[in-house]
Short mmCIF file of C-alpha atoms and ligand atoms in Angstrom, two decimals:
data_model
loop_
_atom_site.label_atom_id
_atom_site.label_comp_id
_atom_site.label_asym_id
_atom_site.label_seq_id
_atom_site.Cartn_x
_atom_site.Cartn_y
_atom_site.Cartn_z
CA MET K 1 -12.78 -24.61 -10.90
CA PRO K 2 -10.69 -23.12 -13.74
CA GLU K 3 -6.98 -22.92 -13.17
CA ARG K 4 -5.77 -19.70 -11.58
CA ILE K 5 -4.28 -17.16 -13.98
CA PHE K 6 -1.58 -14.61 -13.18
CA ASN K 7 -3.33 -11.54 -11.82
CA PHE K 8 -1.30 -8.32 -12.12
CA SER K 9 -4.16 -6.20 -10.74
CA PRO K 10 -3.08 -3.07 -8.81
CA GLY K 11 -5.72 -3.66 -6.13
CA PRO K 12 -7.64 -5.46 -4.90
CA ALA K 13 -4.76 -7.70 -5.78
CA THR K 14 -3.73 -11.33 -5.89
CA LEU K 15 -3.58 -13.22 -2.58
CA PRO K 16 -1.83 -16.47 -1.63
CA PRO K 17 -3.98 -19.43 -2.83
CA ALA K 18 -3.55 -21.16 0.55
CA VAL K 19 -5.15 -18.14 2.25
CA LEU K 20 -8.09 -18.12 -0.17
CA LYS K 21 -8.73 -21.83 0.40
CA GLU K 22 -8.59 -21.53 4.17
CA ALA K 23 -10.84 -18.45 4.14
CA ALA K 24 -13.37 -20.18 1.90
CA ALA K 25 -13.63 -23.10 4.32
CA ASP K 26 -13.73 -20.84 7.40
CA VAL K 27 -16.53 -18.69 5.97
CA VAL K 28 -18.77 -21.77 6.02
CA ASN K 29 -17.52 -23.37 9.22
CA PHE K 30 -14.97 -21.43 11.26
CA ARG K 31 -12.26 -23.82 12.51
CA ASN K 32 -14.89 -26.56 12.98
CA SER K 33 -16.92 -24.49 15.45
CA GLY K 34 -20.19 -25.04 13.57
CA ILE K 35 -20.51 -21.29 12.94
CA GLY K 36 -19.38 -19.50 9.79
CA LEU K 37 -16.61 -16.91 10.19
CA ILE K 38 -18.78 -14.02 9.02
CA GLU K 39 -21.60 -15.05 11.36
CA LEU K 40 -19.48 -14.72 14.51
CA SER K 41 -20.10 -11.87 16.93
CA HIS K 42 -17.16 -9.49 16.87
CA ARG K 43 -17.21 -9.71 20.68
CA SER K 44 -17.12 -13.51 20.74
CA LYS K 45 -14.05 -15.20 22.16
CA ALA K 46 -13.38 -16.80 18.79
CA PHE K 47 -13.32 -13.53 16.87
CA MET K 48 -11.47 -11.57 19.58
CA ALA K 49 -8.73 -14.18 19.26
CA VAL K 50 -8.62 -13.63 15.49
CA ALA K 51 -8.27 -9.86 15.90
CA GLU K 52 -5.59 -10.25 18.59
CA GLU K 53 -3.62 -12.70 16.47
CA THR K 54 -3.81 -10.42 13.43
CA GLU K 55 -2.50 -7.49 15.44
CA ALA K 56 0.24 -9.56 17.06
CA LEU K 57 1.47 -10.79 13.68
CA ILE K 58 1.55 -7.29 12.20
CA ARG K 59 3.50 -6.09 15.24
CA GLU K 60 5.95 -8.95 15.01
CA LEU K 61 6.50 -8.71 11.24
CA MET K 62 6.97 -4.93 11.24
CA GLY K 63 8.78 -4.71 14.56
CA ILE K 64 6.32 -2.15 15.89
CA PRO K 65 7.45 -0.58 19.19
CA ASN K 66 5.19 -0.86 22.26
CA ASN K 67 4.35 2.82 22.28
CA TYR K 68 2.39 2.47 19.04
CA LYS K 69 -1.22 1.38 18.55
CA VAL K 70 -2.38 -0.73 15.64
CA LEU K 71 -5.92 0.11 14.52
CA PHE K 72 -8.31 -1.59 12.11
CA LEU K 73 -10.48 1.09 10.54
CA GLN K 74 -12.94 1.42 7.67
CA GLY K 75 -13.40 4.00 4.93
CA GLY K 76 -10.36 2.96 2.93
CA ALA K 77 -7.01 4.66 2.70
CA SER K 78 -8.84 7.68 1.29
CA THR K 79 -10.50 8.36 4.66
CA GLN K 80 -7.02 8.72 6.15
CA PHE K 81 -6.38 11.64 3.80
CA PHE K 82 -8.66 13.74 6.04
CA MET K 83 -8.41 11.81 9.31
CA VAL K 84 -4.68 12.52 9.56
CA PRO K 85 -4.99 16.33 9.46
CA MET K 86 -8.33 16.26 11.32
CA ASN K 87 -6.56 14.62 14.27
CA LEU K 88 -3.06 16.02 14.02
CA LEU K 89 -3.17 19.44 12.34
CA HIS K 90 -4.89 22.34 14.06
CA SER K 91 -6.00 25.49 12.32
CA GLY K 92 -3.06 27.87 11.93
CA GLN K 93 -0.53 25.04 12.13
CA LYS K 94 1.64 23.95 9.25
CA ALA K 95 2.27 20.55 7.66
CA THR K 96 4.61 19.57 4.83
CA TYR K 97 3.55 17.33 1.94
CA LEU K 98 5.40 15.76 -0.99
CA ASN K 99 3.30 15.70 -4.17
CA THR K 100 4.45 12.51 -5.86
CA GLY K 101 1.20 11.35 -7.41
CA VAL K 102 -2.57 11.36 -7.39
CA TRP K 103 -2.83 9.77 -3.92
CA ALA K 104 -0.54 12.43 -2.47
CA LYS K 105 -2.41 15.20 -4.25
CA LYS K 106 -5.72 14.00 -2.86
CA ALA K 107 -4.26 14.01 0.64
CA ILE K 108 -2.96 17.57 0.10
CA LYS K 109 -6.44 18.74 -0.91
CA GLU K 110 -7.94 17.33 2.29
CA ALA K 111 -5.19 18.69 4.56
CA LYS K 112 -5.91 22.21 3.29
CA LEU K 113 -9.32 21.94 4.94
CA PHE K 114 -7.63 21.84 8.34
CA GLY K 115 -4.39 23.78 8.32
CA GLN K 116 -1.61 25.39 6.37
CA VAL K 117 -0.09 23.03 3.82
CA GLU K 118 3.39 23.42 2.38
CA VAL K 119 4.01 21.35 -0.73
CA ALA K 120 7.79 21.04 -0.49
CA TYR K 121 8.24 19.02 -3.67
CA SER K 122 6.14 18.12 -6.70
CA SER K 123 6.81 15.94 -9.72
CA GLU K 124 3.38 16.65 -11.20
CA GLU K 125 4.84 18.55 -14.19
CA ILE K 126 6.85 15.50 -15.21
CA THR K 127 3.95 13.04 -14.91
CA TYR K 128 5.16 11.96 -11.50
CA LYS K 129 7.99 9.90 -12.91
CA ARG K 130 10.23 10.35 -9.87
CA VAL K 131 10.31 10.91 -6.13
CA PRO K 132 12.64 13.46 -4.49
CA ARG K 133 16.02 12.88 -2.92
CA ASP K 134 16.46 14.31 0.57
CA ASP K 135 18.45 17.26 -0.76
CA GLU K 136 15.70 18.37 -3.13
CA TYR K 137 13.35 19.85 -0.53
CA THR K 138 13.26 21.31 2.95
CA VAL K 139 10.85 20.98 5.83
CA ALA K 140 10.11 24.07 7.92
CA ALA K 141 11.08 23.74 11.59
CA ASP K 142 7.52 24.53 12.71
CA SER K 143 5.95 21.93 10.46
CA GLN K 144 3.84 19.42 12.44
CA TYR K 145 4.75 16.51 10.18
CA LEU K 146 6.15 15.45 6.81
CA TYR K 147 3.56 13.49 4.80
CA PHE K 148 4.54 11.30 1.87
CA VAL K 149 3.45 8.25 -0.11
CA THR K 150 6.13 5.55 0.09
CA ASN K 151 5.04 3.84 -3.14
CA ASN K 152 3.14 5.61 -5.90
CA THR K 153 0.95 2.83 -7.21
CA ILE K 154 -0.17 4.54 -10.41
CA TYR K 155 3.22 5.79 -11.64
CA GLY K 156 5.41 2.97 -10.42
CA THR K 157 7.70 5.09 -8.26
CA GLN K 158 8.88 4.34 -4.74
CA PHE K 159 11.06 6.04 -2.17
CA PRO K 160 14.22 3.88 -2.23
CA ALA K 161 14.80 4.92 1.39
CA MET K 162 12.73 6.88 3.89
CA PRO K 163 13.35 10.64 4.20
CA THR K 164 15.91 11.48 6.89
CA LYS K 165 14.47 14.87 7.83
CA GLU K 166 14.08 16.03 11.42
CA ALA K 167 10.31 16.12 11.03
CA MET K 168 7.86 13.50 12.26
CA LEU K 169 7.06 11.25 9.31
CA ILE K 170 3.55 10.27 8.26
CA ALA K 171 3.23 7.82 5.40
CA ASP K 172 0.62 6.32 3.15
CA MET K 173 2.08 2.82 2.70
CA SER K 174 -1.00 1.35 1.03
CA SER K 175 0.90 -0.27 -1.81
CA ASP K 176 4.19 -1.31 -0.22
CA ILE K 177 3.59 -1.97 3.46
CA LEU K 178 5.35 -5.17 4.59
CA SER K 179 7.27 -5.40 1.30
CA ARG K 180 10.56 -4.31 2.92
CA PRO K 181 11.79 -3.57 6.44
CA VAL K 182 10.85 -0.12 7.79
CA ASP K 183 11.94 1.53 11.04
CA VAL K 184 8.50 2.32 12.49
CA SER K 185 10.00 4.43 15.29
CA LYS K 186 10.78 7.18 12.73
CA PHE K 187 7.07 7.60 12.05
CA GLY K 188 4.24 9.30 13.89
CA LEU K 189 1.68 7.44 11.82
CA ILE K 190 1.60 4.87 9.03
CA PHE K 191 -1.55 3.78 7.23
CA ALA K 192 -2.40 1.30 4.50
CA GLY K 193 -5.55 0.11 2.81
CA ALA K 194 -5.30 -3.68 3.03
CA GLN K 195 -6.28 -4.49 -0.55
CA LYS K 196 -2.84 -4.23 -2.11
CA ASN K 197 -0.35 -5.99 0.10
CA MET K 198 -2.26 -7.26 3.14
CA GLY K 199 -5.59 -8.80 2.24
CA PRO K 200 -8.99 -7.91 0.83
CA ALA K 201 -10.64 -4.49 0.63
CA GLY K 202 -12.58 -3.33 3.68
CA VAL K 203 -9.99 -2.64 6.34
CA THR K 204 -7.35 0.07 6.67
CA VAL K 205 -4.50 -0.56 9.07
CA VAL K 206 -3.33 2.51 11.01
CA ILE K 207 -0.18 2.43 13.12
CA ILE K 208 -0.02 5.48 15.38
CA ARG K 209 2.36 6.63 18.10
CA GLU K 210 0.42 6.76 21.36
CA ASP K 211 1.28 10.32 22.36
CA LEU K 212 -0.46 11.60 19.21
CA LEU K 213 -3.83 10.23 20.24
CA ASP K 214 -4.49 13.21 22.54
CA ARG K 215 -3.76 15.90 19.99
CA VAL K 216 -7.27 15.81 18.60
CA ASP K 217 -9.77 18.63 19.23
CA ASP K 218 -13.01 17.92 21.11
CA THR K 219 -14.97 19.19 18.11
CA VAL K 220 -13.97 16.13 16.01
CA PRO K 221 -16.78 13.52 15.75
CA THR K 222 -16.25 10.44 17.92
CA MET K 223 -15.90 7.94 15.06
CA LEU K 224 -13.23 10.07 13.39
CA LYS K 225 -10.91 10.30 16.40
CA TYR K 226 -8.05 7.79 16.43
CA LYS K 227 -8.33 7.86 20.21
CA THR K 228 -11.84 6.40 20.12
CA HIS K 229 -10.62 3.32 18.27
CA ALA K 230 -7.36 3.05 20.18
CA ASP K 231 -9.16 3.09 23.56
CA LYS K 232 -11.46 0.24 22.44
CA ASP K 233 -8.90 -1.89 20.59
CA SER K 234 -10.72 -1.22 17.29
CA MET K 235 -13.97 -2.58 18.80
CA PHE K 236 -15.73 0.74 19.40
CA ASN K 237 -18.23 -0.41 16.80
CA THR K 238 -18.42 -3.50 14.58
CA PRO K 239 -15.08 -3.81 12.81
CA PRO K 240 -14.68 -5.35 9.32
CA CYS K 241 -14.38 -8.88 10.73
CA PHE K 242 -13.82 -10.81 7.52
CA ALA K 243 -11.14 -8.45 6.23
CA ILE K 244 -9.31 -8.51 9.59
CA TYR K 245 -9.37 -12.31 9.56
CA CYS K 246 -7.93 -12.40 6.01
CA VAL K 247 -5.18 -9.93 6.90
CA GLY K 248 -4.28 -12.25 9.76
CA ARG K 249 -4.00 -15.22 7.42
CA VAL K 250 -1.86 -13.22 4.97
CA MET K 251 0.39 -12.23 7.88
CA HIS K 252 0.65 -15.88 8.87
CA TRP K 253 1.62 -16.74 5.27
CA LEU K 254 4.20 -13.93 5.23
CA LYS K 255 5.74 -15.19 8.45
CA GLN K 256 6.03 -18.66 6.93
CA MET K 257 7.75 -17.11 3.91
CA GLY K 258 10.45 -15.87 6.29
CA GLY K 259 9.06 -12.43 7.11
CA VAL K 260 9.61 -8.99 5.68
CA ALA K 261 13.37 -9.18 5.03
CA ALA K 262 12.92 -12.46 3.17
CA ILE K 263 10.02 -11.18 1.07
CA GLU K 264 12.05 -8.06 0.20
CA LYS K 265 14.68 -10.26 -1.43
CA ILE K 266 12.02 -12.03 -3.47
CA ASN K 267 10.44 -8.69 -4.39
CA ARG K 268 13.82 -7.37 -5.56
CA ASP K 269 14.37 -10.47 -7.70
CA LYS K 270 10.94 -10.24 -9.28
CA ALA K 271 11.25 -6.52 -10.06
CA ALA K 272 14.79 -6.93 -11.40
CA LEU K 273 13.59 -9.50 -13.95
CA LEU K 274 10.97 -7.11 -15.28
CA TYR K 275 13.15 -4.01 -15.34
CA GLU K 276 15.85 -5.95 -17.13
CA ALA K 277 13.35 -6.88 -19.85
CA ILE K 278 12.20 -3.26 -20.13
CA ASP K 279 15.78 -1.98 -20.37
CA SER K 280 17.06 -4.61 -22.78
CA ILE K 281 14.17 -4.83 -25.24
CA ASP K 282 13.85 -1.84 -27.53
CA LEU K 283 10.06 -1.94 -27.75
CA TYR K 284 9.60 -1.06 -24.05
CA ARG K 285 10.27 2.16 -22.12
CA GLY K 286 10.04 2.39 -18.35
CA HIS K 287 7.88 5.27 -17.07
CA ALA K 288 9.71 5.86 -13.78
CA GLU K 289 13.25 7.20 -13.54
CA LYS K 290 15.65 4.44 -12.55
CA GLU K 291 16.46 5.80 -9.06
CA SER K 292 12.74 5.97 -8.27
CA ARG K 293 11.63 2.62 -9.64
CA SER K 294 9.04 0.71 -7.62
CA LEU K 295 9.46 -2.91 -6.62
CA MET K 296 5.67 -3.24 -6.45
CA ASN K 297 4.24 -1.56 -9.56
CA VAL K 298 6.28 -1.72 -12.74
CA THR K 299 5.09 0.83 -15.32
CA PHE K 300 6.13 0.87 -18.97
CA ASN K 301 5.11 2.07 -22.39
CA LEU K 302 5.18 0.78 -25.94
CA PRO K 303 5.62 3.09 -28.95
CA THR K 304 1.87 3.68 -29.52
CA PRO K 305 -1.39 3.36 -27.55
CA GLU K 306 -2.57 0.90 -30.24
CA LEU K 307 0.39 -1.37 -29.63
CA GLU K 308 -0.14 -1.08 -25.87
CA ALA K 309 -3.77 -2.15 -26.29
CA GLN K 310 -2.68 -5.10 -28.42
CA PHE K 311 -0.04 -6.03 -25.83
CA VAL K 312 -2.60 -6.03 -23.02
CA ARG K 313 -5.13 -7.97 -25.12
CA GLU K 314 -2.69 -10.70 -26.15
CA ALA K 315 -1.26 -10.97 -22.63
CA THR K 316 -4.75 -11.44 -21.21
CA ALA K 317 -5.38 -14.17 -23.74
CA VAL K 318 -2.44 -16.19 -22.41
CA GLY K 319 -3.41 -15.79 -18.75
CA LEU K 320 -1.50 -12.61 -17.85
CA ASP K 321 -4.30 -10.42 -16.55
CA GLY K 322 -4.58 -6.83 -15.34
CA LEU K 323 -1.65 -5.23 -17.20
CA LYS K 324 -3.46 -2.12 -18.41
CA GLY K 325 -1.99 1.06 -16.93
CA HIS K 326 -4.07 3.44 -14.80
CA ARG K 327 -6.42 5.59 -16.87
CA SER K 328 -4.58 8.76 -15.84
CA VAL K 329 -1.22 7.70 -17.39
CA GLY K 330 -2.06 4.95 -19.88
CA GLY K 331 0.59 2.43 -20.90
CA CYS K 332 1.10 -0.81 -19.02
CA ARG K 333 1.55 -1.66 -15.37
CA ALA K 334 2.50 -4.94 -13.77
CA SER K 335 1.64 -4.96 -10.07
CA ILE K 336 3.77 -7.57 -8.36
CA TYR K 337 3.01 -7.32 -4.65
CA ASN K 338 4.25 -9.77 -2.02
CA ALA K 339 1.77 -12.50 -2.95
CA PHE K 340 2.46 -12.31 -6.70
CA PRO K 341 4.42 -15.43 -7.69
CA LYS K 342 7.80 -15.25 -9.44
CA GLU K 343 6.60 -17.71 -12.10
CA GLY K 344 4.09 -15.07 -13.24
CA VAL K 345 6.88 -12.54 -13.68
CA GLU K 346 8.94 -15.04 -15.64
CA LYS K 347 5.99 -15.78 -17.87
CA LEU K 348 5.43 -12.07 -18.49
CA VAL K 349 9.09 -11.50 -19.32
CA SER K 350 9.06 -14.29 -21.88
CA PHE K 351 5.78 -12.95 -23.31
CA MET K 352 7.38 -9.51 -23.62
CA ALA K 353 10.31 -10.96 -25.59
CA ASP K 354 7.98 -12.89 -27.93
CA PHE K 355 5.73 -9.89 -28.44
CA ALA K 356 8.71 -7.68 -29.28
CA LYS K 357 9.99 -10.19 -31.86
CA LYS K 358 6.64 -10.23 -33.62
CA ASN K 359 5.91 -6.51 -33.39
CA GLY K 360 9.27 -4.77 -32.98
C1 PLP X 401 -5.05 2.39 -3.61
C2 PLP X 401 -4.39 3.50 -2.88
C3 PLP X 401 -5.13 4.44 -2.13
C4 PLP X 401 -6.65 4.44 -2.08
O1 PLP X 401 -7.11 3.42 -1.30
P1 PLP X 401 -8.67 3.26 -0.95
O2 PLP X 401 -8.67 2.20 0.09
O3 PLP X 401 -9.35 2.86 -2.23
O4 PLP X 401 -9.17 4.56 -0.46
C5 PLP X 401 -4.44 5.40 -1.42
N1 PLP X 401 -3.10 5.46 -1.45
C6 PLP X 401 -2.35 4.59 -2.18
C7 PLP X 401 -0.87 4.71 -2.19
C8 PLP X 401 -2.99 3.59 -2.92
O5 PLP X 401 -2.25 2.74 -3.64
#
């Protein structure tokens, strides 16, 4: 097997090597049972235990209160863009959205199919280079919820703290869930596609306050009601077994790392190294405004697209992979989620200094 390189991919993203090794062995022979992990019935004792352990670890790591359900759903984070309003926003009712990037905008488009949408803030005109402070927008008193994206994966912006509005919060945490402590009790619903910070693609974790499960109209199809999945502990139909197992192993790894508060410190250290390089070397310009900088996705530009292409090419050649920015903004992006090792960030920083010396 070739040596692992540093994988800065925005998602699916790098996972802890110990988890990959364990999963590879378990796929063939699950914990010495004689049956491969992905051959197990989802209703078998062995798999039920996996699903229960995964949920218990997520609850423990995030400090999820008892009056919340944790669901394992399919369809990606993008399915939540419509499932949220389909379940929680009735026709004629109002919801407030913050337009801080493409993922937020897509959610806004879907919400308009169900109710009245107020976009209380948008940074679209300034290529989404910042997120709003609390005093930059208002939420109407009759708004059902305030929807926002905690970390804007493409632009490299992140809410430094959660909004402190009166409204019930709903958040897409796909790219920063479990990267820092969050007070779940302030939220009605949190969702995250697993493939950035929790595991492989194929499962979306939804954390929903129990009293919201009954808000849904009878006209909503069974599979698209949160209540259906909550009532059956995510076993209404066959769940994405392999992805749930992997999330469980990543949670186990995270717990061994010291949990969410400990990983936040590491994440802050990693991001600080990169932002310091961007700020101190003339060749690089950060895309996000400083107050909105993400700890997970670090976006930056070089003076020309040609130089950016050369930067990405030469970085790839020395084992720093996946640094090309999203097609909608160009430039470069280093995604440094929980499982991304600090040594990779150090190697990138030293590459950036060398590259600037040769091309500055
Ligand atoms: C990647 C991403 C999505 C889309 O996730 P899918 O699982 O591909 O639908 C949505 N929101 C955010 C913040 C993301 O980073």
